[in-house]
Coordinates of N, CA, C and O in Angstrom, one line a residue:
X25 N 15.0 38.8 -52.3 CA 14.5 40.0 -52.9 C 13.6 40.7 -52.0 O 12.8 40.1 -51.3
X26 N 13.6 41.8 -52.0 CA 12.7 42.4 -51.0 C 11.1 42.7 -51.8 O 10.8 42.5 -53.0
X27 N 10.3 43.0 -50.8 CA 9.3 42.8 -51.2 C 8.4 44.1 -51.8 O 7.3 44.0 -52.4
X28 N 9.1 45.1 -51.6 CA 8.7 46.3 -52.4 C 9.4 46.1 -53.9 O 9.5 47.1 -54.7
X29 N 9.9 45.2 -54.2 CA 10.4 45.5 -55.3 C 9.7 44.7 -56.8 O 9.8 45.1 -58.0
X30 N 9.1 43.2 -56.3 CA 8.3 42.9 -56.9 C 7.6 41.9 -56.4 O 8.1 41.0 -55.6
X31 N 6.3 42.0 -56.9 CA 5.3 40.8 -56.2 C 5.3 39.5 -56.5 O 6.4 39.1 -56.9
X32 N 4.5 38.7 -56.3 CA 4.5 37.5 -56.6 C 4.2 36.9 -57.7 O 3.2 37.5 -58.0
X33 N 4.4 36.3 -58.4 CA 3.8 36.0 -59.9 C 3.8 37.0 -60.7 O 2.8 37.4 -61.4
X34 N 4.8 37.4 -60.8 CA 4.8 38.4 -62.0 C 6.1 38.1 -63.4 O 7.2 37.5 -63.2
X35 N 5.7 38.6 -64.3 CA 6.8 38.5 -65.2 C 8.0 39.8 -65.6 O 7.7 40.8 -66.2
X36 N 9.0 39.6 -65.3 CA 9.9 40.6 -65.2 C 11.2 40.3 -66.7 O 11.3 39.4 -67.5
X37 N 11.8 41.5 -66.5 CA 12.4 41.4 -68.1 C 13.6 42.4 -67.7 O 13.6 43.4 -67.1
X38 N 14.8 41.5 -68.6 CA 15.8 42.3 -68.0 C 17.0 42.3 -69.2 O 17.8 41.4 -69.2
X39 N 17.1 43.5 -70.5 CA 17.3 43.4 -71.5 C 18.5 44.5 -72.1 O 18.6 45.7 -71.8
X40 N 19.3 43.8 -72.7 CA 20.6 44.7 -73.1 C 21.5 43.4 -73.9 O 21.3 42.2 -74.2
X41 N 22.7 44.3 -74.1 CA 24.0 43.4 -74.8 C 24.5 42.4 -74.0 O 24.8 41.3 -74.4
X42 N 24.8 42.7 -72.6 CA 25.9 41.9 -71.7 C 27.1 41.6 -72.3 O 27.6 40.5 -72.1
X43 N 27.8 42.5 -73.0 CA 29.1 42.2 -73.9 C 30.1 43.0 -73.1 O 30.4 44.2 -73.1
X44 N 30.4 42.2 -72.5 CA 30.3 41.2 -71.7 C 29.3 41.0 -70.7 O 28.8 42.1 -70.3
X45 N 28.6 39.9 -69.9 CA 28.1 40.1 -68.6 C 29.0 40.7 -67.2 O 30.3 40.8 -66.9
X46 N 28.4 40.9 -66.7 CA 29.5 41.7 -65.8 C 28.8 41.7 -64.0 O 27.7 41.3 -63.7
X47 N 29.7 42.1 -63.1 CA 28.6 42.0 -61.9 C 27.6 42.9 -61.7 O 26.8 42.7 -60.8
X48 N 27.3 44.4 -62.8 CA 26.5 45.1 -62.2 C 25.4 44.1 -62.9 O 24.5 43.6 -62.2
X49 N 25.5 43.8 -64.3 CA 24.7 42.8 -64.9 C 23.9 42.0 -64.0 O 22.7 42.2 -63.8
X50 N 24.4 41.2 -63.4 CA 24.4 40.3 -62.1 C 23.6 40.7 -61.2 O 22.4 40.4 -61.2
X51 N 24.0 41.4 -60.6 CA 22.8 42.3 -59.7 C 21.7 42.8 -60.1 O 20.7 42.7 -59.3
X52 N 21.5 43.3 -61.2 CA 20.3 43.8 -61.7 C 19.5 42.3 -62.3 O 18.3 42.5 -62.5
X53 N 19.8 41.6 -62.4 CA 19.3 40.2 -62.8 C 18.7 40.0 -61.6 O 17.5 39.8 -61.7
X54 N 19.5 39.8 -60.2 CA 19.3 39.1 -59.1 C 18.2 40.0 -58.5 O 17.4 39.5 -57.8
X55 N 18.2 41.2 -58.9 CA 17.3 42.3 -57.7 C 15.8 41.8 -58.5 O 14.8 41.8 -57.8
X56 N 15.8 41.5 -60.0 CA 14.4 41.1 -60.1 C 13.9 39.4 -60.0 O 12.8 38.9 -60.4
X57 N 15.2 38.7 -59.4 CA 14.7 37.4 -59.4 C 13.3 37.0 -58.9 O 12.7 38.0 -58.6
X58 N 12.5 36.1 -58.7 CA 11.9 35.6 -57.5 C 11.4 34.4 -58.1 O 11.2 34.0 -59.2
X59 N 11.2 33.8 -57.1 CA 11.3 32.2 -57.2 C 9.6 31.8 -57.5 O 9.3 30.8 -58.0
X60 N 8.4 33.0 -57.1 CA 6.9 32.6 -57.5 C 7.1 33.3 -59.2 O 6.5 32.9 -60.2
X61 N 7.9 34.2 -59.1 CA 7.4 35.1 -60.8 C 8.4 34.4 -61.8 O 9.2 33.5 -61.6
X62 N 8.1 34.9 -62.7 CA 9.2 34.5 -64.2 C 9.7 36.1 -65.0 O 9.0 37.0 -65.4
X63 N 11.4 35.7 -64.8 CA 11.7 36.3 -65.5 C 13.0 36.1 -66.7 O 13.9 35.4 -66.7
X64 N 12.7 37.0 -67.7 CA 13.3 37.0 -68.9 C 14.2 37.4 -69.1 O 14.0 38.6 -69.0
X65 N 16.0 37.2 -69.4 CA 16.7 38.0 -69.8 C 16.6 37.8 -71.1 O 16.4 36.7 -71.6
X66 N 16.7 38.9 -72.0 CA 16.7 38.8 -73.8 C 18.1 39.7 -74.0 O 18.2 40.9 -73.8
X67 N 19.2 38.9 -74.4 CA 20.7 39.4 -74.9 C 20.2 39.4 -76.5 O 19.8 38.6 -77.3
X68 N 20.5 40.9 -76.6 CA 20.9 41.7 -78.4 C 22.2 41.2 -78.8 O 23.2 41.3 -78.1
X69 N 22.1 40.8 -79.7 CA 23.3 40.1 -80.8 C 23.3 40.9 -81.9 O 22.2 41.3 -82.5
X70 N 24.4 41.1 -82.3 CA 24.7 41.4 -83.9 C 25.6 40.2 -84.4 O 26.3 39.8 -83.5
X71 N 25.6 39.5 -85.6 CA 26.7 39.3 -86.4 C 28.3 39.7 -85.8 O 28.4 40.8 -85.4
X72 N 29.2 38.9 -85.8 CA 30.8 39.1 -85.3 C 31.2 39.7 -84.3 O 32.3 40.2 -84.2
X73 N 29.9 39.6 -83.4 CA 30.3 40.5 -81.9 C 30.8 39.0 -81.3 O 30.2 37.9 -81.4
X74 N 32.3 39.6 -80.6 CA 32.9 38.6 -79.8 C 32.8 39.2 -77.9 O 33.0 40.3 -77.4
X75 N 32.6 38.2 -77.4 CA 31.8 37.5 -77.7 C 30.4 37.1 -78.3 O 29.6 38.1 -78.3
X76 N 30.0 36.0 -78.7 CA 28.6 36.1 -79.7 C 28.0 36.1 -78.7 O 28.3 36.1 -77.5
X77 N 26.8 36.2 -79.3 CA 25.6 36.6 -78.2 C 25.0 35.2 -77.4 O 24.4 35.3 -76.3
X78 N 25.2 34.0 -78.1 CA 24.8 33.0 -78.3 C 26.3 32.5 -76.9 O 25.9 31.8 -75.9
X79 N 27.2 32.7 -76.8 CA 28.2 32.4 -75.9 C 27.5 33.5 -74.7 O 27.8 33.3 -73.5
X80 N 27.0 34.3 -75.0 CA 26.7 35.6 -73.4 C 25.5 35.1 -73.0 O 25.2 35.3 -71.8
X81 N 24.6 34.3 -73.8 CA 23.2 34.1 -73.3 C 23.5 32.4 -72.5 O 22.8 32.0 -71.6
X82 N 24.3 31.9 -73.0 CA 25.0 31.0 -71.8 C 25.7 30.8 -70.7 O 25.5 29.9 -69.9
X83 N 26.5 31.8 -70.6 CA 27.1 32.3 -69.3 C 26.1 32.9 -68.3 O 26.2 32.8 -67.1
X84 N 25.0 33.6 -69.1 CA 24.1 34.3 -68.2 C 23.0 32.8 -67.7 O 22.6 32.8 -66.5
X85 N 22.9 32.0 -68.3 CA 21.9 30.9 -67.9 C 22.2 30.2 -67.4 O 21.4 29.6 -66.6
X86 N 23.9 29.8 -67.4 CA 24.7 29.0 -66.2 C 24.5 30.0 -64.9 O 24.4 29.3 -63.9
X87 N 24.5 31.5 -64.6 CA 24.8 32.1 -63.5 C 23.4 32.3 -63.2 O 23.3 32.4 -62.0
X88 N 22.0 32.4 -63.7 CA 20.8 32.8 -63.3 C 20.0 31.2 -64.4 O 19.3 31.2 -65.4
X89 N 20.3 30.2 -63.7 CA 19.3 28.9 -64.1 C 17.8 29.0 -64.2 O 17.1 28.2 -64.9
X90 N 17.4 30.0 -63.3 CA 15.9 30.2 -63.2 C 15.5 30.8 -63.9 O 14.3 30.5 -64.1
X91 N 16.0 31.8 -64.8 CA 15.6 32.9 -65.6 C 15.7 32.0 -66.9 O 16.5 31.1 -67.0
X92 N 14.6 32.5 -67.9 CA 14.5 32.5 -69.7 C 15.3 33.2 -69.7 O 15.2 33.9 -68.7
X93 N 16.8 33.4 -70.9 CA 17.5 33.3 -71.2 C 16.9 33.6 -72.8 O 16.0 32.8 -73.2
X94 N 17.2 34.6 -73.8 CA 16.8 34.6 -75.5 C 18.1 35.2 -75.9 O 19.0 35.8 -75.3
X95 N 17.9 34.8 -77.1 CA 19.2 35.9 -77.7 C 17.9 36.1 -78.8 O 17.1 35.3 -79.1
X96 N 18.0 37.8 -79.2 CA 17.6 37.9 -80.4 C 18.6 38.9 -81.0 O 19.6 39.2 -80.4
X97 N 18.1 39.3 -82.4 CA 18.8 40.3 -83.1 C 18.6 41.4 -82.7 O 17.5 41.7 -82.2
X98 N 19.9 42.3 -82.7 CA 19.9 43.9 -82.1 C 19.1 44.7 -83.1 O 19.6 44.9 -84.2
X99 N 18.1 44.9 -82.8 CA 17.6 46.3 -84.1 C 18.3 47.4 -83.9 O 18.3 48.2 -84.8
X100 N 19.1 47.7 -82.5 CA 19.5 49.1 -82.8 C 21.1 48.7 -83.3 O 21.8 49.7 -83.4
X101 N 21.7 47.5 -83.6 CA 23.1 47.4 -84.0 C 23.5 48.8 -84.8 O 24.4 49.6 -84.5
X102 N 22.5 49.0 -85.8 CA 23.2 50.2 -86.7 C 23.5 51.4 -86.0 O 24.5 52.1 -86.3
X103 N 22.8 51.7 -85.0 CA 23.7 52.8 -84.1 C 24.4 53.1 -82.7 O 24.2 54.0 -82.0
X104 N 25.2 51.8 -82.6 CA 26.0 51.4 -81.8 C 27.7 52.0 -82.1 O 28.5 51.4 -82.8
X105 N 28.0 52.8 -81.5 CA 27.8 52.7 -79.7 C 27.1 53.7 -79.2 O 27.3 54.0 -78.1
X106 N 25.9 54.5 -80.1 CA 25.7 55.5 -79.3 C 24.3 54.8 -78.9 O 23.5 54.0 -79.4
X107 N 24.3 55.5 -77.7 CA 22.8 55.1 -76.9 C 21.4 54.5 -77.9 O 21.3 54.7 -79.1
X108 N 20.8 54.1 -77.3 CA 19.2 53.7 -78.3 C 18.8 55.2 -78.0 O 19.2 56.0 -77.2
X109 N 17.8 55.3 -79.1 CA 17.0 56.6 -79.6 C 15.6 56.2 -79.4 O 15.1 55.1 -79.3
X110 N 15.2 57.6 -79.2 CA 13.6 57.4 -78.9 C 12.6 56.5 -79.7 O 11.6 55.9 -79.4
X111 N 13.5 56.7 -81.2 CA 12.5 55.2 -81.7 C 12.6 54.0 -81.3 O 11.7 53.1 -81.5
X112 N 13.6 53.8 -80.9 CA 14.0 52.4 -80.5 C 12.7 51.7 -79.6 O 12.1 50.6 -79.7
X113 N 12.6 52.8 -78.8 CA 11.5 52.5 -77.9 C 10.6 51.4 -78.4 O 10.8 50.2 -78.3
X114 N 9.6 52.2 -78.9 CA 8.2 51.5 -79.9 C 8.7 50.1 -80.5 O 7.9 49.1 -80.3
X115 N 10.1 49.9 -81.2 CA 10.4 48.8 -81.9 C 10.9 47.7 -81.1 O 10.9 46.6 -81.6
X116 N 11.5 47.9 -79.6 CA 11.7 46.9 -78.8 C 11.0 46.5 -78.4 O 11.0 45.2 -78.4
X117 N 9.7 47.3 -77.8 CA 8.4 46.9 -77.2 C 7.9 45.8 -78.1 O 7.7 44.7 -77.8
X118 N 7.6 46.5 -79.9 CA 6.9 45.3 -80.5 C 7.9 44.0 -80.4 O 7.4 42.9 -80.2
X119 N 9.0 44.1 -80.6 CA 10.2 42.8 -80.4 C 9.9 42.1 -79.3 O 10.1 40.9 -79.6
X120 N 9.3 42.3 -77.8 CA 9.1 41.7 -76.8 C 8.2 41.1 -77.4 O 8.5 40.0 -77.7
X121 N 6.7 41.8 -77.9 CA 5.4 41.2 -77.9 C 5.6 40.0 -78.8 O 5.2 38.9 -78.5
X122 N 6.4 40.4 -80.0 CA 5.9 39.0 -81.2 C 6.7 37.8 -80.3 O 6.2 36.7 -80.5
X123 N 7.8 37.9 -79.2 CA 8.5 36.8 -79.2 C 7.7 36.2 -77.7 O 8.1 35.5 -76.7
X124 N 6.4 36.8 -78.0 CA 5.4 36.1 -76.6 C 5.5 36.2 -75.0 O 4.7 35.9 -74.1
X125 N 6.6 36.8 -74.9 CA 6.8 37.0 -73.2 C 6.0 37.6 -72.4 O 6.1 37.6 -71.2
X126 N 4.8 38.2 -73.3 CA 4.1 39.2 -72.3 C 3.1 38.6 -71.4 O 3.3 37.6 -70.9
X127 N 2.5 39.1 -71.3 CA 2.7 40.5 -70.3 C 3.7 41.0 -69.2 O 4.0 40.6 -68.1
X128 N 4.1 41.9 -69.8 CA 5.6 41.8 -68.6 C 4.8 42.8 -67.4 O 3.9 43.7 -67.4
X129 N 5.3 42.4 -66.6 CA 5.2 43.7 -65.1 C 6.3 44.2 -64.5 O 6.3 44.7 -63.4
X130 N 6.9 44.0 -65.0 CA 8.4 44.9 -64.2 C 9.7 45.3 -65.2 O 9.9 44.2 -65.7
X131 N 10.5 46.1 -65.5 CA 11.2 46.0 -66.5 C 12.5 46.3 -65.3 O 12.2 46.6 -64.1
X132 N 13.7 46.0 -65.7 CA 14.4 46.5 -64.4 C 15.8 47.2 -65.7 O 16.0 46.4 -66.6
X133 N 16.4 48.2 -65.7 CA 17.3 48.5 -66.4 C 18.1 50.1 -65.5 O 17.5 50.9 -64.8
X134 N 19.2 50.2 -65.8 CA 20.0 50.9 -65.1 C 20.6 52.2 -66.2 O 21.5 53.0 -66.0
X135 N 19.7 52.1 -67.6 CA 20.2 53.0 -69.0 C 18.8 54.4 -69.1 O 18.0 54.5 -68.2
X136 N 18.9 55.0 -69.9 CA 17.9 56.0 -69.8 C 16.9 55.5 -70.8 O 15.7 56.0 -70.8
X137 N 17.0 54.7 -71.5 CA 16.1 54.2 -72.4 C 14.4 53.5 -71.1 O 13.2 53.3 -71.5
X138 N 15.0 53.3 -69.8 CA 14.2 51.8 -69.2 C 12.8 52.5 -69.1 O 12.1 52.1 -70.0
X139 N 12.4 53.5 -68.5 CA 11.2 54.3 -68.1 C 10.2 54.2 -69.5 O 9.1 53.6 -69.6
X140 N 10.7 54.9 -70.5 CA 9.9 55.1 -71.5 C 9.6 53.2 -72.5 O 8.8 52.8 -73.3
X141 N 10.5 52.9 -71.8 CA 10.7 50.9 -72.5 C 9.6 50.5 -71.5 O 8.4 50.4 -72.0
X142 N 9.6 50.4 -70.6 CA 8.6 49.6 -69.7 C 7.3 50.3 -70.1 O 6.3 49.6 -70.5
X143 N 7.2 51.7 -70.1 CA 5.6 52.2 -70.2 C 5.1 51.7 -71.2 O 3.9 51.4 -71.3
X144 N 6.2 51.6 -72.4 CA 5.3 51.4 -74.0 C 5.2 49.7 -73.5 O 4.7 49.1 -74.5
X145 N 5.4 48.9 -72.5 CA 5.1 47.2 -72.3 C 3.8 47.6 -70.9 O 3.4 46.7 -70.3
X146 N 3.7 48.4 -70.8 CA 2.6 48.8 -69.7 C 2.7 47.8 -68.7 O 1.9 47.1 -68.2
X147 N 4.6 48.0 -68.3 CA 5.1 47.6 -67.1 C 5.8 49.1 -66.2 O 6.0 50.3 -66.4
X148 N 5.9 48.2 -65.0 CA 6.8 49.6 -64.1 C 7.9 49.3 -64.7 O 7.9 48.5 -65.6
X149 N 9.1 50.2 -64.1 CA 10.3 50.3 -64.3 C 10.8 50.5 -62.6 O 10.2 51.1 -61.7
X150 N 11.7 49.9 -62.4 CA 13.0 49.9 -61.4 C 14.6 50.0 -61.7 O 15.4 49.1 -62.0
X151 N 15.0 51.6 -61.3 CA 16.4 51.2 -61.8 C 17.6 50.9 -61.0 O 17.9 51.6 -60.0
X152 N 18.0 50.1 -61.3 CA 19.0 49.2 -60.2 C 20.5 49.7 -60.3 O 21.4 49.1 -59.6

């Protein structure tokens, strides 16, 4: 990982469906790895998504062993497929906080949601 991209000890977070995981998935995983910091992938699940979420957050933990690995529930399921909305924002951020990961310092996401998601976690954003 290069070294403008994140420091040492930091906690990074790298959040979406992965339905499937895929190689851009992959890369954007790997660009925030680093072997001093901790980072988080959190896979959104709904009910009867095939694959389950619970099968995607295993594939992802077999390919990135170093990384937390969560599945939680999608709050935005109800308006899928269209993009997350500006509220989404606020309610992901609180979803990070209660499930303890914080303080994050880096969010890394490749969607238009990431910029305004990282600020409301009073992390940077990097898009990969």
């Amino acid at each position: 990982m290069s070294s403008d991209t994140r420091g040492s000890s930091e906690r990074a977070l790298v959040i979406g469906k992965f339905w499937p995981p895929h190689m851009g998935h992959h890369r954007m995983i790997e660009s925030v790895s680093s072997p001093d910091g901790q980072l988080f992938v959190v896979v959104c699940a709904a009910p009867g998504q095939v694959p389950s979420g619970s099968d995607r957050a295993h594939w992802l933990q077999a390919v990135h062993p170093s990384a937390d690995v969560i599945v939680v529930d999608d709050a935005c399921a109800h308006h899928h497929p269209e993009p997350c909305r500006p509220e989404c924002t606020p309610l992901w951020a609180d979803r990070v906080r209660t499930l303890g990961l914080g303080p994050i310092d880096l969010v890394a996401s490749n969607e238009s949601y990431g910029p305004g998601f990282a600020e409301a976690l009073g992390a940077r954003h990097i898009f990969t």
